[in-house]
Amino acid sequence: MAAAQGRLSDGADGMDDTKEGDRNASSTAPPAFRAAVDALRTARLRPQVEVEPTPAPQRLAPFAYALEAAVVDGDQDLADGRLVLLHDPAGHDAWRGTFRLVTLVRAELEPEMAADPLLPDVCWSWLTGALQARGLSYGEPSGTVTRASSHYFGGLSERPAASQIEIRASWTPREGLGGVPDTAAHLASWCDLLAQVAGLPPAGPGDASVVTLPQRRGPQSR
């Protein structure tokens, strides 16, 4: 899954300050971080969401691991994003914990939907609702919801106007046994958010409360 790569080139809380390699998930990392990364690597997710590792930012925390994902329909992407797991064994005052999850999610919208004044509040509620739906405990959530519109002129005037929604957020997953948060469940919740932004129906009977995005723009070619 290479589609999401290259579309996430603008900074997301430093998420694009990356280096090649996966040294932060190596055997030199603390056991709690290695266990959290292993859970991310082995999580079972809905089939429409394609996930793969990507180089992690190196200056946000002593240890970091990152994933990119795209919601895929055939050879087209409906939404894409990045999730970064940060770990500071000494703790972090702003996080109020030793782990932090940072995310960027983006999708194209119909202009009429993008103009809805309630859209930012609704999108933020999708994030918190996805975490709460799986019974996850978390703290210190923060983030932004941004709407952007593009209008084309001159040689590009035949292109229709495009609107995009972007969610940038971070939160502290509560640590469980051995100081390890349930990162697999947090990843599943994040994928629920991606699917919701993409306009997919709920994954199963347990997700019946999910409200999908109406009038989203058609899928984008990969």
mmCIF file of C-alpha atoms in Angstrom:
data_model
loop_
_atom_site.group_PDB
_atom_site.id
_atom_site.type_symbol
_atom_site.label_atom_id
_atom_site.label_comp_id
_atom_site.label_asym_id
_atom_site.label_seq_id
_atom_site.Cartn_x
_atom_site.Cartn_y
_atom_site.Cartn_z
ATOM 1 C CA MET A 1 0.000 0.000 0.000
ATOM 2 C CA ALA A 2 1.914 2.983 -1.270
ATOM 3 C CA ALA A 3 -0.988 5.262 -2.020
ATOM 4 C CA ALA A 4 -1.011 7.149 1.256
ATOM 5 C CA GLN A 5 2.708 7.831 1.037
ATOM 6 C CA GLY A 6 3.539 11.079 -0.717
ATOM 7 C CA ARG A 7 0.212 12.642 0.182
ATOM 8 C CA LEU A 8 1.342 13.174 3.771
ATOM 9 C CA SER A 9 4.262 15.469 3.066
ATOM 10 C CA ASP A 10 3.141 18.448 5.136
ATOM 11 C CA GLY A 11 4.036 18.430 8.834
ATOM 12 C CA ALA A 12 1.602 16.924 11.323
ATOM 13 C CA ASP A 13 2.934 17.783 14.770
ATOM 14 C CA GLY A 14 6.392 16.939 13.466
ATOM 15 C CA MET A 15 5.210 13.667 11.977
ATOM 16 C CA ASP A 16 7.121 14.257 8.750
ATOM 17 C CA ASP A 17 10.536 14.641 10.364
ATOM 18 C CA THR A 18 11.405 11.039 9.488
ATOM 19 C CA LYS A 19 14.443 8.908 8.878
ATOM 20 C CA GLU A 20 14.674 5.568 7.119
ATOM 21 C CA GLY A 21 14.769 2.396 9.178
ATOM 22 C CA ASP A 22 12.983 0.965 12.189
ATOM 23 C CA ARG A 23 15.660 1.343 14.813
ATOM 24 C CA ASN A 24 13.251 2.557 17.506
ATOM 25 C CA ALA A 25 11.378 -0.762 17.428
ATOM 26 C CA SER A 26 14.599 -2.781 17.723
ATOM 27 C CA SER A 27 15.735 -5.009 20.555
ATOM 28 C CA THR A 28 17.395 -2.000 22.235
ATOM 29 C CA ALA A 29 14.000 -0.413 22.943
ATOM 30 C CA PRO A 30 12.321 -0.816 26.351
ATOM 31 C CA PRO A 31 10.205 -3.979 26.743
ATOM 32 C CA ALA A 32 6.982 -1.968 27.134
ATOM 33 C CA PHE A 33 7.568 -0.203 23.825
ATOM 34 C CA ARG A 34 8.479 -3.436 22.027
ATOM 35 C CA ALA A 35 5.291 -5.056 23.321
ATOM 36 C CA ALA A 36 3.208 -2.071 22.199
ATOM 37 C CA VAL A 37 4.758 -2.197 18.714
ATOM 38 C CA ASP A 38 4.264 -5.966 18.459
ATOM 39 C CA ALA A 39 0.579 -5.459 19.209
ATOM 40 C CA LEU A 40 0.320 -2.911 16.393
ATOM 41 C CA ARG A 41 2.031 -5.279 13.973
ATOM 42 C CA THR A 42 -0.283 -8.208 14.744
ATOM 43 C CA ALA A 43 -3.622 -6.391 15.069
ATOM 44 C CA ARG A 44 -6.475 -7.749 12.922
ATOM 45 C CA LEU A 45 -8.271 -4.982 11.046
ATOM 46 C CA ARG A 46 -11.186 -4.639 8.666
ATOM 47 C CA PRO A 47 -10.176 -5.666 5.127
ATOM 48 C CA GLN A 48 -10.950 -2.310 3.464
ATOM 49 C CA VAL A 49 -8.124 -0.651 5.431
ATOM 50 C CA GLU A 50 -4.610 -1.340 4.131
ATOM 51 C CA VAL A 51 -1.883 -0.652 6.696
ATOM 52 C CA GLU A 52 1.903 -0.719 6.442
ATOM 53 C CA PRO A 53 4.868 0.562 8.491
ATOM 54 C CA THR A 54 6.458 3.848 7.509
ATOM 55 C CA PRO A 55 9.550 5.716 8.819
ATOM 56 C CA ALA A 56 8.767 7.309 12.172
ATOM 57 C CA PRO A 57 9.630 10.833 13.351
ATOM 58 C CA GLN A 58 12.848 10.889 15.371
ATOM 59 C CA ARG A 59 12.630 14.094 17.409
ATOM 60 C CA LEU A 60 9.243 13.829 19.110
ATOM 61 C CA ALA A 61 10.218 11.149 21.629
ATOM 62 C CA PRO A 62 13.098 8.777 22.411
ATOM 63 C CA PHE A 63 11.179 5.926 20.750
ATOM 64 C CA ALA A 64 8.638 6.046 17.929
ATOM 65 C CA TYR A 65 6.873 3.715 15.519
ATOM 66 C CA ALA A 66 4.624 4.770 12.632
ATOM 67 C CA LEU A 67 2.006 3.280 10.324
ATOM 68 C CA GLU A 68 0.320 4.580 7.198
ATOM 69 C CA ALA A 69 -3.098 3.431 6.055
ATOM 70 C CA ALA A 70 -5.563 3.910 3.236
ATOM 71 C CA VAL A 71 -9.215 2.946 2.936
ATOM 72 C CA VAL A 72 -9.304 1.175 -0.416
ATOM 73 C CA ASP A 73 -12.117 0.442 -2.854
ATOM 74 C CA GLY A 74 -10.664 -1.544 -5.745
ATOM 75 C CA ASP A 75 -7.775 0.553 -7.071
ATOM 76 C CA GLN A 76 -9.049 3.783 -5.515
ATOM 77 C CA ASP A 77 -8.461 5.429 -2.127
ATOM 78 C CA LEU A 78 -11.346 6.841 -0.116
ATOM 79 C CA ALA A 79 -9.252 8.226 2.776
ATOM 80 C CA ASP A 80 -5.712 7.983 4.089
ATOM 81 C CA GLY A 81 -3.777 8.717 7.236
ATOM 82 C CA ARG A 82 -0.841 8.091 9.512
ATOM 83 C CA LEU A 83 -0.652 6.890 13.111
ATOM 84 C CA VAL A 84 2.484 7.359 15.223
ATOM 85 C CA LEU A 85 3.184 5.703 18.569
ATOM 86 C CA LEU A 86 5.549 7.716 20.787
ATOM 87 C CA HIS A 87 7.235 6.500 23.969
ATOM 88 C CA ASP A 88 9.284 8.335 26.574
ATOM 89 C CA PRO A 89 10.207 5.994 29.456
ATOM 90 C CA ALA A 90 10.823 9.010 31.707
ATOM 91 C CA GLY A 91 7.297 10.275 31.154
ATOM 92 C CA HIS A 92 6.122 13.527 29.653
ATOM 93 C CA ASP A 93 4.321 16.277 31.574
ATOM 94 C CA ALA A 94 2.067 17.244 28.655
ATOM 95 C CA TRP A 95 1.139 13.620 27.947
ATOM 96 C CA ARG A 96 0.602 12.658 31.595
ATOM 97 C CA GLY A 97 2.018 9.269 30.700
ATOM 98 C CA THR A 98 4.857 7.537 28.904
ATOM 99 C CA PHE A 99 3.020 6.798 25.627
ATOM 100 C CA ARG A 100 1.327 9.082 23.113
ATOM 101 C CA LEU A 101 -0.556 8.427 19.878
ATOM 102 C CA VAL A 102 -0.455 11.066 17.127
ATOM 103 C CA THR A 103 -2.571 10.920 13.992
ATOM 104 C CA LEU A 104 -3.334 12.591 10.694
ATOM 105 C CA VAL A 105 -6.460 11.568 8.706
ATOM 106 C CA ARG A 106 -7.596 13.071 5.390
ATOM 107 C CA ALA A 107 -10.420 12.568 2.898
ATOM 108 C CA GLU A 108 -12.048 14.395 0.005
ATOM 109 C CA LEU A 109 -15.558 15.841 0.482
ATOM 110 C CA GLU A 110 -18.361 17.230 -1.586
ATOM 111 C CA PRO A 111 -18.206 21.069 -1.329
ATOM 112 C CA GLU A 112 -21.727 21.180 0.111
ATOM 113 C CA MET A 113 -20.731 18.901 2.965
ATOM 114 C CA ALA A 114 -17.508 20.813 3.574
ATOM 115 C CA ALA A 115 -19.553 24.000 4.010
ATOM 116 C CA ASP A 116 -21.553 22.537 6.907
ATOM 117 C CA PRO A 117 -20.648 24.672 9.969
ATOM 118 C CA LEU A 118 -21.053 21.651 12.268
ATOM 119 C CA LEU A 119 -18.604 19.473 10.330
ATOM 120 C CA PRO A 120 -15.507 20.126 12.515
ATOM 121 C CA ASP A 121 -17.401 19.248 15.706
ATOM 122 C CA VAL A 122 -18.836 16.134 14.076
ATOM 123 C CA CYS A 123 -15.422 14.965 12.860
ATOM 124 C CA TRP A 124 -13.878 15.439 16.307
ATOM 125 C CA SER A 125 -16.740 13.448 17.828
ATOM 126 C CA TRP A 126 -15.954 10.638 15.378
ATOM 127 C CA LEU A 127 -12.467 10.347 16.863
ATOM 128 C CA THR A 128 -13.557 10.330 20.500
ATOM 129 C CA GLY A 129 -16.547 8.151 19.658
ATOM 130 C CA ALA A 130 -14.349 5.557 17.948
ATOM 131 C CA LEU A 131 -12.222 5.271 21.090
ATOM 132 C CA GLN A 132 -15.208 5.141 23.406
ATOM 133 C CA ALA A 133 -17.013 2.556 21.260
ATOM 134 C CA ARG A 134 -14.226 0.077 22.021
ATOM 135 C CA GLY A 135 -14.185 0.946 25.702
ATOM 136 C CA LEU A 136 -10.717 2.481 25.578
ATOM 137 C CA SER A 137 -9.428 4.698 28.348
ATOM 138 C CA TYR A 138 -7.357 7.694 27.267
ATOM 139 C CA GLY A 139 -6.395 11.175 28.406
ATOM 140 C CA GLU A 140 -5.165 14.591 27.323
ATOM 141 C CA PRO A 141 -6.786 14.582 23.859
ATOM 142 C CA SER A 142 -5.955 17.516 21.592
ATOM 143 C CA GLY A 143 -6.124 18.303 17.919
ATOM 144 C CA THR A 144 -7.553 20.258 15.015
ATOM 145 C CA VAL A 145 -10.112 19.673 12.276
ATOM 146 C CA THR A 146 -9.378 21.629 9.099
ATOM 147 C CA ARG A 147 -11.452 22.176 5.972
ATOM 148 C CA ALA A 148 -9.675 23.188 2.770
ATOM 149 C CA SER A 149 -11.039 24.063 -0.665
ATOM 150 C CA SER A 150 -9.240 24.190 -4.012
ATOM 151 C CA HIS A 151 -10.519 26.086 -7.055
ATOM 152 C CA TYR A 152 -8.817 25.703 -10.431
ATOM 153 C CA PHE A 153 -8.141 28.372 -13.063
ATOM 154 C CA GLY A 154 -6.458 28.802 -16.447
ATOM 155 C CA GLY A 155 -5.187 25.538 -17.836
ATOM 156 C CA LEU A 156 -6.715 23.708 -14.874
ATOM 157 C CA SER A 157 -10.136 25.364 -15.097
ATOM 158 C CA GLU A 158 -11.841 22.171 -16.270
ATOM 159 C CA ARG A 159 -11.166 20.505 -12.940
ATOM 160 C CA PRO A 160 -14.078 20.650 -10.482
ATOM 161 C CA ALA A 161 -13.574 22.429 -7.174
ATOM 162 C CA ALA A 162 -12.223 20.092 -4.492
ATOM 163 C CA SER A 163 -12.773 20.112 -0.737
ATOM 164 C CA GLN A 164 -10.873 18.165 1.881
ATOM 165 C CA ILE A 165 -11.267 17.410 5.574
ATOM 166 C CA GLU A 166 -8.181 16.859 7.709
ATOM 167 C CA ILE A 167 -8.070 15.635 11.300
ATOM 168 C CA ARG A 168 -4.849 16.027 13.281
ATOM 169 C CA ALA A 169 -4.998 14.720 16.811
ATOM 170 C CA SER A 170 -3.092 13.159 19.673
ATOM 171 C CA TRP A 171 -4.064 11.406 22.899
ATOM 172 C CA THR A 172 -2.494 9.416 25.736
ATOM 173 C CA PRO A 173 -3.513 5.740 25.818
ATOM 174 C CA ARG A 174 -3.878 4.493 29.371
ATOM 175 C CA GLU A 175 -1.261 1.926 30.293
ATOM 176 C CA GLY A 176 -2.242 -1.570 31.321
ATOM 177 C CA LEU A 177 -0.372 -4.597 32.627
ATOM 178 C CA GLY A 178 3.378 -4.041 32.553
ATOM 179 C CA GLY A 179 2.899 -0.403 31.612
ATOM 180 C CA VAL A 180 1.781 -1.356 28.086
ATOM 181 C CA PRO A 181 -1.287 0.310 26.518
ATOM 182 C CA ASP A 182 -3.701 -1.709 24.375
ATOM 183 C CA THR A 183 -2.265 -0.389 21.131
ATOM 184 C CA ALA A 184 -4.031 -3.010 18.994
ATOM 185 C CA ALA A 185 -7.405 -1.727 20.178
ATOM 186 C CA HIS A 186 -6.348 1.890 19.636
ATOM 187 C CA LEU A 187 -5.247 1.004 16.104
ATOM 188 C CA ALA A 188 -8.602 -0.677 15.458
ATOM 189 C CA SER A 189 -10.391 2.442 16.713
ATOM 190 C CA TRP A 190 -8.254 4.604 14.462
ATOM 191 C CA CYS A 191 -9.160 2.398 11.500
ATOM 192 C CA ASP A 192 -12.821 2.807 12.479
ATOM 193 C CA LEU A 193 -12.274 6.571 12.239
ATOM 194 C CA LEU A 194 -10.631 6.223 8.821
ATOM 195 C CA ALA A 195 -13.505 4.084 7.555
ATOM 196 C CA GLN A 196 -16.053 6.539 8.936
ATOM 197 C CA VAL A 197 -14.387 9.518 7.258
ATOM 198 C CA ALA A 198 -14.271 7.489 4.042
ATOM 199 C CA GLY A 199 -18.029 6.945 4.208
ATOM 200 C CA LEU A 200 -17.962 3.168 4.715
ATOM 201 C CA PRO A 201 -20.856 1.460 6.511
ATOM 202 C CA PRO A 202 -20.303 0.104 10.044
ATOM 203 C CA ALA A 203 -18.071 -2.969 10.164
ATOM 204 C CA GLY A 204 -20.523 -5.108 12.144
ATOM 205 C CA PRO A 205 -23.514 -5.202 14.513
ATOM 206 C CA GLY A 206 -21.399 -3.787 17.326
ATOM 207 C CA ASP A 207 -20.750 -0.634 15.279
ATOM 208 C CA ALA A 208 -24.392 0.162 14.523
ATOM 209 C CA SER A 209 -24.140 3.542 16.247
ATOM 210 C CA VAL A 210 -21.551 4.803 13.741
ATOM 211 C CA VAL A 211 -22.826 7.664 11.590
ATOM 212 C CA THR A 212 -21.057 7.759 8.243
ATOM 213 C CA LEU A 213 -20.250 10.860 6.252
ATOM 214 C CA PRO A 214 -22.902 11.682 3.627
ATOM 215 C CA GLN A 215 -22.178 13.254 0.253
ATOM 216 C CA ARG A 216 -18.448 12.596 0.344
ATOM 217 C CA ARG A 217 -16.551 13.136 -2.889
ATOM 218 C CA GLY A 218 -16.043 10.092 -5.116
ATOM 219 C CA PRO A 219 -12.991 7.868 -4.604
ATOM 220 C CA GLN A 220 -9.641 9.162 -5.756
ATOM 221 C CA SER A 221 -7.410 7.200 -8.131
ATOM 222 C CA ARG A 222 -4.379 5.593 -6.520
#
